[in-house]
Coordinates of C-alpha atoms in Angstrom, one line a residue:
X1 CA -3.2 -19.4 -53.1
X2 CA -6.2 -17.2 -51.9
X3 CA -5.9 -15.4 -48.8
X4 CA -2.7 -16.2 -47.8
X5 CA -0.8 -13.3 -47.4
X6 CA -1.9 -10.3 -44.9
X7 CA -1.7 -7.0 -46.5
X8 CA -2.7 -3.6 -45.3
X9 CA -4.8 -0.7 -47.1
X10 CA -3.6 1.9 -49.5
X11 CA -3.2 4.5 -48.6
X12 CA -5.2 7.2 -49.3
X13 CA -4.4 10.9 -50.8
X14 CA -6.8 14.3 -51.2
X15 CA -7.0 15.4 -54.9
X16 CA -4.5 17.9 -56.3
X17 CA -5.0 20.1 -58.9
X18 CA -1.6 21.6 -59.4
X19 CA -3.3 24.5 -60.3
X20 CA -1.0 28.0 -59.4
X21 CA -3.0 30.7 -60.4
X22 CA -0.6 32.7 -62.5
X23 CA 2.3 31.1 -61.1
X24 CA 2.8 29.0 -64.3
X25 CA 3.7 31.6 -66.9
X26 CA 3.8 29.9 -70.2
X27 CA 1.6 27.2 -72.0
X28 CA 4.7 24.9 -71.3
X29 CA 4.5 25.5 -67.9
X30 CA 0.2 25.1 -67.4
X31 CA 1.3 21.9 -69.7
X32 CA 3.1 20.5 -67.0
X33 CA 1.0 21.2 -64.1
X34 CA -2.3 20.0 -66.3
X35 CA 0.0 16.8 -67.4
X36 CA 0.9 16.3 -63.5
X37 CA -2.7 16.2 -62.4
X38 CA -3.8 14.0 -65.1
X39 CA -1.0 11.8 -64.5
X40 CA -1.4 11.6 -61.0
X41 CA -5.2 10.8 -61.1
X42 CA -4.6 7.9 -64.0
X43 CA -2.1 6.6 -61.1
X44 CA -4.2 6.6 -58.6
X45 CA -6.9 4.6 -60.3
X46 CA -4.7 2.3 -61.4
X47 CA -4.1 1.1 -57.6
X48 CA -8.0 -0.2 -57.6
X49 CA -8.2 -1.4 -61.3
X50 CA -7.7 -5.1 -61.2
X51 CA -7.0 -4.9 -64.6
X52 CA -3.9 -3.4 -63.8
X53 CA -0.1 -5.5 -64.6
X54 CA 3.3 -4.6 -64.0
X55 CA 3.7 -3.0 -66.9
X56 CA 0.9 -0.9 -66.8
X57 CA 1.9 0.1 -63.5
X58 CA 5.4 1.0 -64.3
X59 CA 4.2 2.8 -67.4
X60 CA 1.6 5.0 -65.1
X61 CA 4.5 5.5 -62.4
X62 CA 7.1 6.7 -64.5
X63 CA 5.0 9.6 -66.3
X64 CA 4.2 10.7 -63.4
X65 CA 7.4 10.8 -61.0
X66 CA 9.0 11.9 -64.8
X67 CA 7.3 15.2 -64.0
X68 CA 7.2 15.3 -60.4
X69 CA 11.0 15.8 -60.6
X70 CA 10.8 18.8 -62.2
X71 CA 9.6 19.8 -58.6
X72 CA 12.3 18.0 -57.1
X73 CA 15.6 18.2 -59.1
X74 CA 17.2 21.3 -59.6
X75 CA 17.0 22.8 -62.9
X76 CA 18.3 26.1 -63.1
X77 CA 22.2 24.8 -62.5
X78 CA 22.7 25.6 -59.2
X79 CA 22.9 23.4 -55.8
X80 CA 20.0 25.2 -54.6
X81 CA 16.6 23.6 -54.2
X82 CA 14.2 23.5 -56.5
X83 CA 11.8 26.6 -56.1
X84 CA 8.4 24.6 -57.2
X85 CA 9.3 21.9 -54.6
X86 CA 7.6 23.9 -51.6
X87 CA 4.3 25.0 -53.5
X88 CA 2.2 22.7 -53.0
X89 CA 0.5 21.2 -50.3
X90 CA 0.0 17.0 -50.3
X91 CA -2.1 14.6 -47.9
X92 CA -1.8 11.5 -47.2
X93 CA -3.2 8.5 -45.2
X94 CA -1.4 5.8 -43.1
X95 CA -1.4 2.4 -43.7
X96 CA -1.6 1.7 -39.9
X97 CA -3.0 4.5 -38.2
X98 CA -6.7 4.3 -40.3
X99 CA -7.8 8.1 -42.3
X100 CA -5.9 10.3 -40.2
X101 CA -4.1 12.4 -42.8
X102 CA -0.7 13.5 -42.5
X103 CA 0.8 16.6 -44.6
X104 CA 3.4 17.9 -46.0
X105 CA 4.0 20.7 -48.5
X106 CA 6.8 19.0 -50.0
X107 CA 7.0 17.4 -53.6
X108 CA 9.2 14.8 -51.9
X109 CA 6.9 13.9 -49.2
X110 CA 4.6 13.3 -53.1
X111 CA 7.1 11.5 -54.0
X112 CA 7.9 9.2 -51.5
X113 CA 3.9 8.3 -50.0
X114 CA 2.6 8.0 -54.1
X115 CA 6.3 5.2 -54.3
X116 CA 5.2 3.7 -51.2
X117 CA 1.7 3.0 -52.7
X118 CA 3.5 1.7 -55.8
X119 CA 5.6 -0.5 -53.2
X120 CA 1.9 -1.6 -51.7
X121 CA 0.3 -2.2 -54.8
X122 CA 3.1 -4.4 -56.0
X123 CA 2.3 -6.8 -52.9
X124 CA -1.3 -6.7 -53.4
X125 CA -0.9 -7.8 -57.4
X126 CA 1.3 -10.8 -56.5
X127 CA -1.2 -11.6 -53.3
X128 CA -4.0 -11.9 -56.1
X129 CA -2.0 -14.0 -58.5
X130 CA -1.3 -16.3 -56.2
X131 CA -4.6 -16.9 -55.0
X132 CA -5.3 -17.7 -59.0
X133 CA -6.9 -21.1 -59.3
X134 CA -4.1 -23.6 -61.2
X135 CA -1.2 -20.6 -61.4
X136 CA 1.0 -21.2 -63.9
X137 CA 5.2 -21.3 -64.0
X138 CA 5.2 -17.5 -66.0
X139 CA 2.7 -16.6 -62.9
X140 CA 4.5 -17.7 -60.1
X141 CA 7.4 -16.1 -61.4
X142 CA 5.9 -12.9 -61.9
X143 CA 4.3 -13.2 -58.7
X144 CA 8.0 -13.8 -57.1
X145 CA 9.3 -10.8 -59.3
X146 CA 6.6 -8.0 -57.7
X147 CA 7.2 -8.8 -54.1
X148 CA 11.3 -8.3 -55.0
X149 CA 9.9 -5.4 -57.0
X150 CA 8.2 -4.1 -53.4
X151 CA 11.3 -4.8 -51.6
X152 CA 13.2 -2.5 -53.7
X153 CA 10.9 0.3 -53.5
X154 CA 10.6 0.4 -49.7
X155 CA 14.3 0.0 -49.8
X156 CA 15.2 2.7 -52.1
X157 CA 12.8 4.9 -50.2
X158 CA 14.0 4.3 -47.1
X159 CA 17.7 4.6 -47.8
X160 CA 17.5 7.4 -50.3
X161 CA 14.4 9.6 -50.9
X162 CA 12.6 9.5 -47.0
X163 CA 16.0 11.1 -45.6
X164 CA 15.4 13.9 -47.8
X165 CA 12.4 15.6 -46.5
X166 CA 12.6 18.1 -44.6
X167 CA 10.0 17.5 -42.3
X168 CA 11.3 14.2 -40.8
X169 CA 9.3 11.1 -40.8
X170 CA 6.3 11.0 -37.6
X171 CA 6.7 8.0 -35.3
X172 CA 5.0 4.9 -35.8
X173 CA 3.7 5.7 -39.4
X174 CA 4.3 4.2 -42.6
X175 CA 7.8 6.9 -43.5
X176 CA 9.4 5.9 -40.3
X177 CA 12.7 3.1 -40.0
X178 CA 10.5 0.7 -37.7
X179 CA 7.5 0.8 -40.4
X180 CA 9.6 0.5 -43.5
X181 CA 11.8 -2.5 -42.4
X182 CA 9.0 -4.4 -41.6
X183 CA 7.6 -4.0 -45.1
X184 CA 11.1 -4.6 -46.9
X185 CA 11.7 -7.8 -44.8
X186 CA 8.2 -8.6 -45.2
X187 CA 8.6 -8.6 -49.0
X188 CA 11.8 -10.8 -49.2
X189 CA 10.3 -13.5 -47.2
X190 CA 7.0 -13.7 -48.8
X191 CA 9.3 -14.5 -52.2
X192 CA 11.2 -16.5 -50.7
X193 CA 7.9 -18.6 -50.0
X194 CA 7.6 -19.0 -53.4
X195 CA 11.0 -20.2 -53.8
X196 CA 10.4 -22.5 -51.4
X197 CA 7.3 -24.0 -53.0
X198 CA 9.0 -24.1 -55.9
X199 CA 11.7 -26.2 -54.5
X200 CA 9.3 -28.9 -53.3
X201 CA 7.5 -29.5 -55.8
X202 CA 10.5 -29.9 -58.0
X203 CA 11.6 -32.5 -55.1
X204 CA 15.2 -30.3 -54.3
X205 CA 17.3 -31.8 -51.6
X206 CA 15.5 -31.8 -48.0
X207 CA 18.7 -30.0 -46.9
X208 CA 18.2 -27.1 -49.5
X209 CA 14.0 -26.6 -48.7
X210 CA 15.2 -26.8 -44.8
X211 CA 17.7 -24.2 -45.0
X212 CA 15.5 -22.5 -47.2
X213 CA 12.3 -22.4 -44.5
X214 CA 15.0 -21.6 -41.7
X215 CA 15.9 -18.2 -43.5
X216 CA 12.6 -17.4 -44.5
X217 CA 11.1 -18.2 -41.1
X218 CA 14.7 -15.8 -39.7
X219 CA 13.1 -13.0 -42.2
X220 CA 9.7 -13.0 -40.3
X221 CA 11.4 -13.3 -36.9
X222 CA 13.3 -9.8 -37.9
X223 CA 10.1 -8.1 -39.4
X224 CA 8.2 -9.1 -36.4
X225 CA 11.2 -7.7 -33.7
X226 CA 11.6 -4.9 -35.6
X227 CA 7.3 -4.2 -34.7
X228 CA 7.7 -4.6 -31.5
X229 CA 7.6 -0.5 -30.0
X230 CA 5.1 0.5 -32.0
X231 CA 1.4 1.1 -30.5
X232 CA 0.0 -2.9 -30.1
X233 CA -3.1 -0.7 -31.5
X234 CA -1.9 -0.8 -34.3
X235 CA 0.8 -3.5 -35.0
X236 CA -0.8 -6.4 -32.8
X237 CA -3.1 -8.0 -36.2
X238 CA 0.5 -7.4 -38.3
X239 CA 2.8 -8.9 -35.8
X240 CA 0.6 -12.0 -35.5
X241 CA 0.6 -12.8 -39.0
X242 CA 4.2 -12.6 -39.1
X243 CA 4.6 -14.4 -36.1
X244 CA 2.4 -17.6 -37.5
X245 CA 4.7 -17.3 -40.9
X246 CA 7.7 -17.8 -38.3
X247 CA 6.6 -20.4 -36.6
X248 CA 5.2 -22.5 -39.9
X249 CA 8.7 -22.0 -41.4
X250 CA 10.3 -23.2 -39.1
X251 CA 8.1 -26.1 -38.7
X252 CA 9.2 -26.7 -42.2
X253 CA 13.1 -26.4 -41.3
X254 CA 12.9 -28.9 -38.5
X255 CA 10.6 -31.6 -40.9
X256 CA 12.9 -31.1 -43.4
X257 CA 16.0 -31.1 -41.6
X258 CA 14.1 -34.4 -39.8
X259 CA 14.8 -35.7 -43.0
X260 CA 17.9 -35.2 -43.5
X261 CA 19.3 -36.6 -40.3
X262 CA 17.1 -39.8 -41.2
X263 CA 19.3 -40.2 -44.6
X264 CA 22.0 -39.9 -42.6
X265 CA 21.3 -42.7 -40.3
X266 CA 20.8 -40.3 -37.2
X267 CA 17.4 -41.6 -36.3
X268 CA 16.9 -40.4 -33.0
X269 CA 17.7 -36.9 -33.5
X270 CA 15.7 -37.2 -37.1
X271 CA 12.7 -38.2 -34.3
X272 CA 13.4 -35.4 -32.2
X273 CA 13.4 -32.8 -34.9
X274 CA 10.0 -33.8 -36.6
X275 CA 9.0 -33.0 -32.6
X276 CA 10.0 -29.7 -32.4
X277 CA 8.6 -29.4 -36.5
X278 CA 5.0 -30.6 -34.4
X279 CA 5.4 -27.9 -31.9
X280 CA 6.1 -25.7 -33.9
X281 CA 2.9 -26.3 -36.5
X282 CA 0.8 -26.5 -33.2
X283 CA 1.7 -23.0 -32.5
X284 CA 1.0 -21.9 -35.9
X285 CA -2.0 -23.0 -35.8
X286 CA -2.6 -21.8 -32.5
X287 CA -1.3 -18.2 -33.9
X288 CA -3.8 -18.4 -37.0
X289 CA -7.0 -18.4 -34.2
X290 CA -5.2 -15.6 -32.2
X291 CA -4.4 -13.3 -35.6
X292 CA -8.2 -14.1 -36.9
X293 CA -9.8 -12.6 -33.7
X294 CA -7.0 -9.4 -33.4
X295 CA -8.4 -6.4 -34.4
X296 CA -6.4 -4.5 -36.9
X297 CA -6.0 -2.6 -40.1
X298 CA -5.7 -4.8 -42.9
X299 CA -7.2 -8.2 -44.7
X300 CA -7.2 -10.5 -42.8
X301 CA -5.5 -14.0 -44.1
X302 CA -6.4 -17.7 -43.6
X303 CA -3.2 -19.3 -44.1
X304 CA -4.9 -22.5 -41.6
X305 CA -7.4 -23.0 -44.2
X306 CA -5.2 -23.2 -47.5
X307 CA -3.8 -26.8 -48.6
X308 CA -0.1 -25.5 -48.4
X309 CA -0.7 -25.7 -45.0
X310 CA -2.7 -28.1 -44.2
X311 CA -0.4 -30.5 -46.0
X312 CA 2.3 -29.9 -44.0
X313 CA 1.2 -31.2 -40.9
X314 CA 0.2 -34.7 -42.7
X315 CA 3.8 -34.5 -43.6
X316 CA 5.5 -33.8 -40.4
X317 CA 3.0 -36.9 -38.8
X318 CA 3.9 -39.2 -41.8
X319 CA 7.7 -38.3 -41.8
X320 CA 7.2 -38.8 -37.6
X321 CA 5.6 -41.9 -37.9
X322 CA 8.5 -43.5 -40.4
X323 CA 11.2 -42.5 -38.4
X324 CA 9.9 -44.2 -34.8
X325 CA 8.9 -47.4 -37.1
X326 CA 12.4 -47.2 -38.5
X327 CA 14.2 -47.1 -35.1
X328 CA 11.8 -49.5 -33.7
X329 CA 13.4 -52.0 -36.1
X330 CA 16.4 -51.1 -37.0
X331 CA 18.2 -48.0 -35.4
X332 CA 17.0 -48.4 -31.5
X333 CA 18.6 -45.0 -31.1
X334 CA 18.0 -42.9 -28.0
X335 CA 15.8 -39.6 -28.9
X336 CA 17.4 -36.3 -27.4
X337 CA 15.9 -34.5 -25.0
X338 CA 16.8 -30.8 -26.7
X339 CA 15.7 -30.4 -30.3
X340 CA 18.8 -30.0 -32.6
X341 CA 19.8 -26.8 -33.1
X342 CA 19.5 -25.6 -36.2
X343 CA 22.7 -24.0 -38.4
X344 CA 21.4 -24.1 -41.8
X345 CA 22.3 -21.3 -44.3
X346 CA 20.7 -21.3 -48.0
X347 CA 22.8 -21.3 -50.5
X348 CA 20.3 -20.8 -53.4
X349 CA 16.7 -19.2 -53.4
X350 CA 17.9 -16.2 -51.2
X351 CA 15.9 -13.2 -52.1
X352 CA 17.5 -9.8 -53.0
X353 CA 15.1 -6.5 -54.0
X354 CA 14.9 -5.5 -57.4
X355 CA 16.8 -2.4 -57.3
X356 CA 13.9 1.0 -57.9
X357 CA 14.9 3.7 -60.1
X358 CA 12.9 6.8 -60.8
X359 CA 12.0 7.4 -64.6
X360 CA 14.5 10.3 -66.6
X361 CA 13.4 13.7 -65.8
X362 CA 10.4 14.4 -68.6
X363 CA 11.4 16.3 -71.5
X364 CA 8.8 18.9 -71.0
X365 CA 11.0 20.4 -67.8
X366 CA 13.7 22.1 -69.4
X367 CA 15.4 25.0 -67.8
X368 CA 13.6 27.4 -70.2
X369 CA 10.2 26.4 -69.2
X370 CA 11.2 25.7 -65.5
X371 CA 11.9 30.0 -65.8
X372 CA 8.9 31.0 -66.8
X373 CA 7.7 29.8 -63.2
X374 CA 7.1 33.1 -61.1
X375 CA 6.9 32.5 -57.7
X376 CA 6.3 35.9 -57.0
X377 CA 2.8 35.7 -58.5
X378 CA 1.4 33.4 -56.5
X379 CA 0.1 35.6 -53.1
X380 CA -2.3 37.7 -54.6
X381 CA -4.4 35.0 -56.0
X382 CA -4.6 33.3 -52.3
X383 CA -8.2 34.1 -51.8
X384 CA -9.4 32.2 -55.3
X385 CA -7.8 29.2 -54.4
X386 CA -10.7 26.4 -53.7
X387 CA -11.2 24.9 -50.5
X388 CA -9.0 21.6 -49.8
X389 CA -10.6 18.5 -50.3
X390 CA -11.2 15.9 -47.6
X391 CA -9.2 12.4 -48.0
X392 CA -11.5 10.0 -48.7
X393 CA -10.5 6.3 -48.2
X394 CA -9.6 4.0 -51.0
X395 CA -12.3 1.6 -52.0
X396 CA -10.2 -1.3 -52.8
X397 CA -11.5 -4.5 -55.0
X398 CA -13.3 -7.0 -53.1
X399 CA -11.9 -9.9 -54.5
X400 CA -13.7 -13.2 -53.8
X401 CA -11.4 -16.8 -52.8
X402 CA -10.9 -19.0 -55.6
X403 CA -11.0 -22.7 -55.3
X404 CA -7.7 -24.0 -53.5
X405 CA -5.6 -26.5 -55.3
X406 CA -2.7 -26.3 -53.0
X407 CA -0.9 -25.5 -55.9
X408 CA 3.0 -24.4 -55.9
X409 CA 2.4 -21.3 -54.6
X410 CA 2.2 -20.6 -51.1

């Protein structure tokens, strides 16, 4: 379903040649650091190709993080760090904070900004299948299966490879706790969308899609707390978004759960639950004007425009509508004044991240090659090294709306 999902830029990185000016001392050695930047650039134009798939991606991603380690990992058998892992310098953008650059000279700071992009792209690819006119079963799948895939890699980077540079994370950019979260949660919900599309169309148990929507609409609740310090600057457009996914979720739990009640003869509260669902579509819809005019980095999404949601408010106002006829003839039952509260917990459809692993170390960094890098060459050849290039902002794909069938995927 086109334009339903926010999503921010790329970010963006300056060119690096990997070039060390004596430094390498063998062919196997210039091998390496030629492979590495022709690696890295194939990667990098892989984040704008729209032929790109998964498995093209994973393919470009693990040739080059396969070499990168031999930067990272230690490979002469000692605990020490790896002597290449401090050599080179490496810019990057923000994904919030626009074509400020931030640097490290770190092979892990490499590592972790090139994953995140990885993580990015993964979100991006599913966004654009889903906006496919007439997606298929295999394509909602695989849409499902990249934003788990994201999950992962924002996970694993947070939890493992982000606490190993040495040059902590800077507040309110795209390393840092706050940031990551949001994107990991983020992730998890918006598949959990898809299960939940799934489950309606396949006509599931109103119980199962309510408890379903109330978890999902939990996950956005969480990403959207867990926004709240940063700079409105720069989180306001982000936070509104997730904000209207809360509030259409949960307009989904209370219809649904309105459901439920009714098949269990509890008419009144049935009616008083497809009220709060109409409050809280109202104030989705309310939130899709406010997110459309907030200024922000990022794509801007039309989730008031797609059929997925417009058919849920013809289903909260026909499921309304049957529930007052039904008590006006047969239930009479008095309609609460509090909206139930809600206590549902899935117990199918909940999303876990794919787990991320970084490829085997290439087998062109071997301990014997890894020597014939001389450290101690490197000073004298300062003044020949080229001028740093600028970062220039990626130019992503300007991908034009399909035709919405209000198809299974939201």
């Amino acid at each position: 379903m086109a334009h339903w999902f926010h999503r921010n830029p790329l970010k963006a990185t300056a060119p690096v040649s990997f070039n060390f000016y004596g430094v390498a001392g063998s062919p196997a050695a210039n091998k390496i650091c030629n492979d590495l930047r022709t690696t890295r650039a194939r990667l990098l134009d892989m984040f704008t190709d729209i032929t790109c798939n998964p498995e093209v991606m994973k393919n470009a991603t693990d040739a080059y993080f396969s070499l990168l380690q031999g930067f990272i990992t230690s490979l002469d058998g000692t605990t020490q760090e790896n002597k290449m892992r401090f050599i080179q310098n490496f810019k990057w953008t923000d994904t919030l904070q626009g074509n400020t650059p931030s640097a490290q000279q770190d092979a892990v700071f490499e590592l972790v900004s090139m994953a995140f992009n990885v993580g990015l792209w993964y979100t991006k690819f599913a966004s654009r299948l889903a906006g496919k006119e007439n997606i298929t079963e295999v394509e909602a799948k695989d849409v499902h299966r990249s934003l788990k895939v994201a999950a992962g890699i924002f996970k694993a980077l947070k939890d493992v490879h982000i606490p190993r540079l040495i040059t902590p994370a800077e507040k309110g950019r795209d390393l840092e706790p706050r940031v990551m979260d949001a994107y990991i949660i983020q992730s998890q919900a918006e598949a959990q969308e898809v299960t939940i599309a799934r489950a309606i169309e396949l006509k599931h148990s109103a119980n199962i899609i309510a408890s379903l929507a109330f978890e999902t609409a939990n996950f956005y609740q969480k990403a959207d707390h867990t926004l709240n310090t940063l700079e409105p600057e720069y989180s306001s457009k982000w936070r509104k978004y997730l904000q209207l996914k809360q509030h259409f979720y949960m307009a989904y739990a209370y219809c649904y759960h309105g459901q439920t009640l009714l098949a269990g003869d509890k008419c009144g509260e049935a009616i008083r639950s497809l009220q709060e669902a109409e409050k809280c579509y109202s104030r989705a819809e309310e939130l899709c004007k406010e997110y459309r005019q907030t200024k922000g980095p990022g794509t801007t999404a039309k989730p008031s425009e797609q059929q997925f949601f417009l058919k849920l408010g013809g289903l909260i106002r026909n499921t309304l509508d049957k529930c007052q006829r039904e008590n006006g003839f047969i239930y009479f039952h008095k309609v609460p004044a509090e909206a139930p509260l809600l206590e549902l917990k899935a117990s199918y459809g909940l999303v876990e991240p794919v787990a991320f692993e970084l490829p085997p170390l290439s087998e062109q960094c071997t301990p014997q090659v890894y020597a014939t890098f001389d450290l101690t060459k490197g000073a004298k050849n300062d003044k020949a090294k080229p001028k740093e290039e600028e970062v220039k902002p990626v130019k992503e794909p300007d991908l034009k709306p399909q035709k919405d069938t209000g198809c299974i995927i939201s």
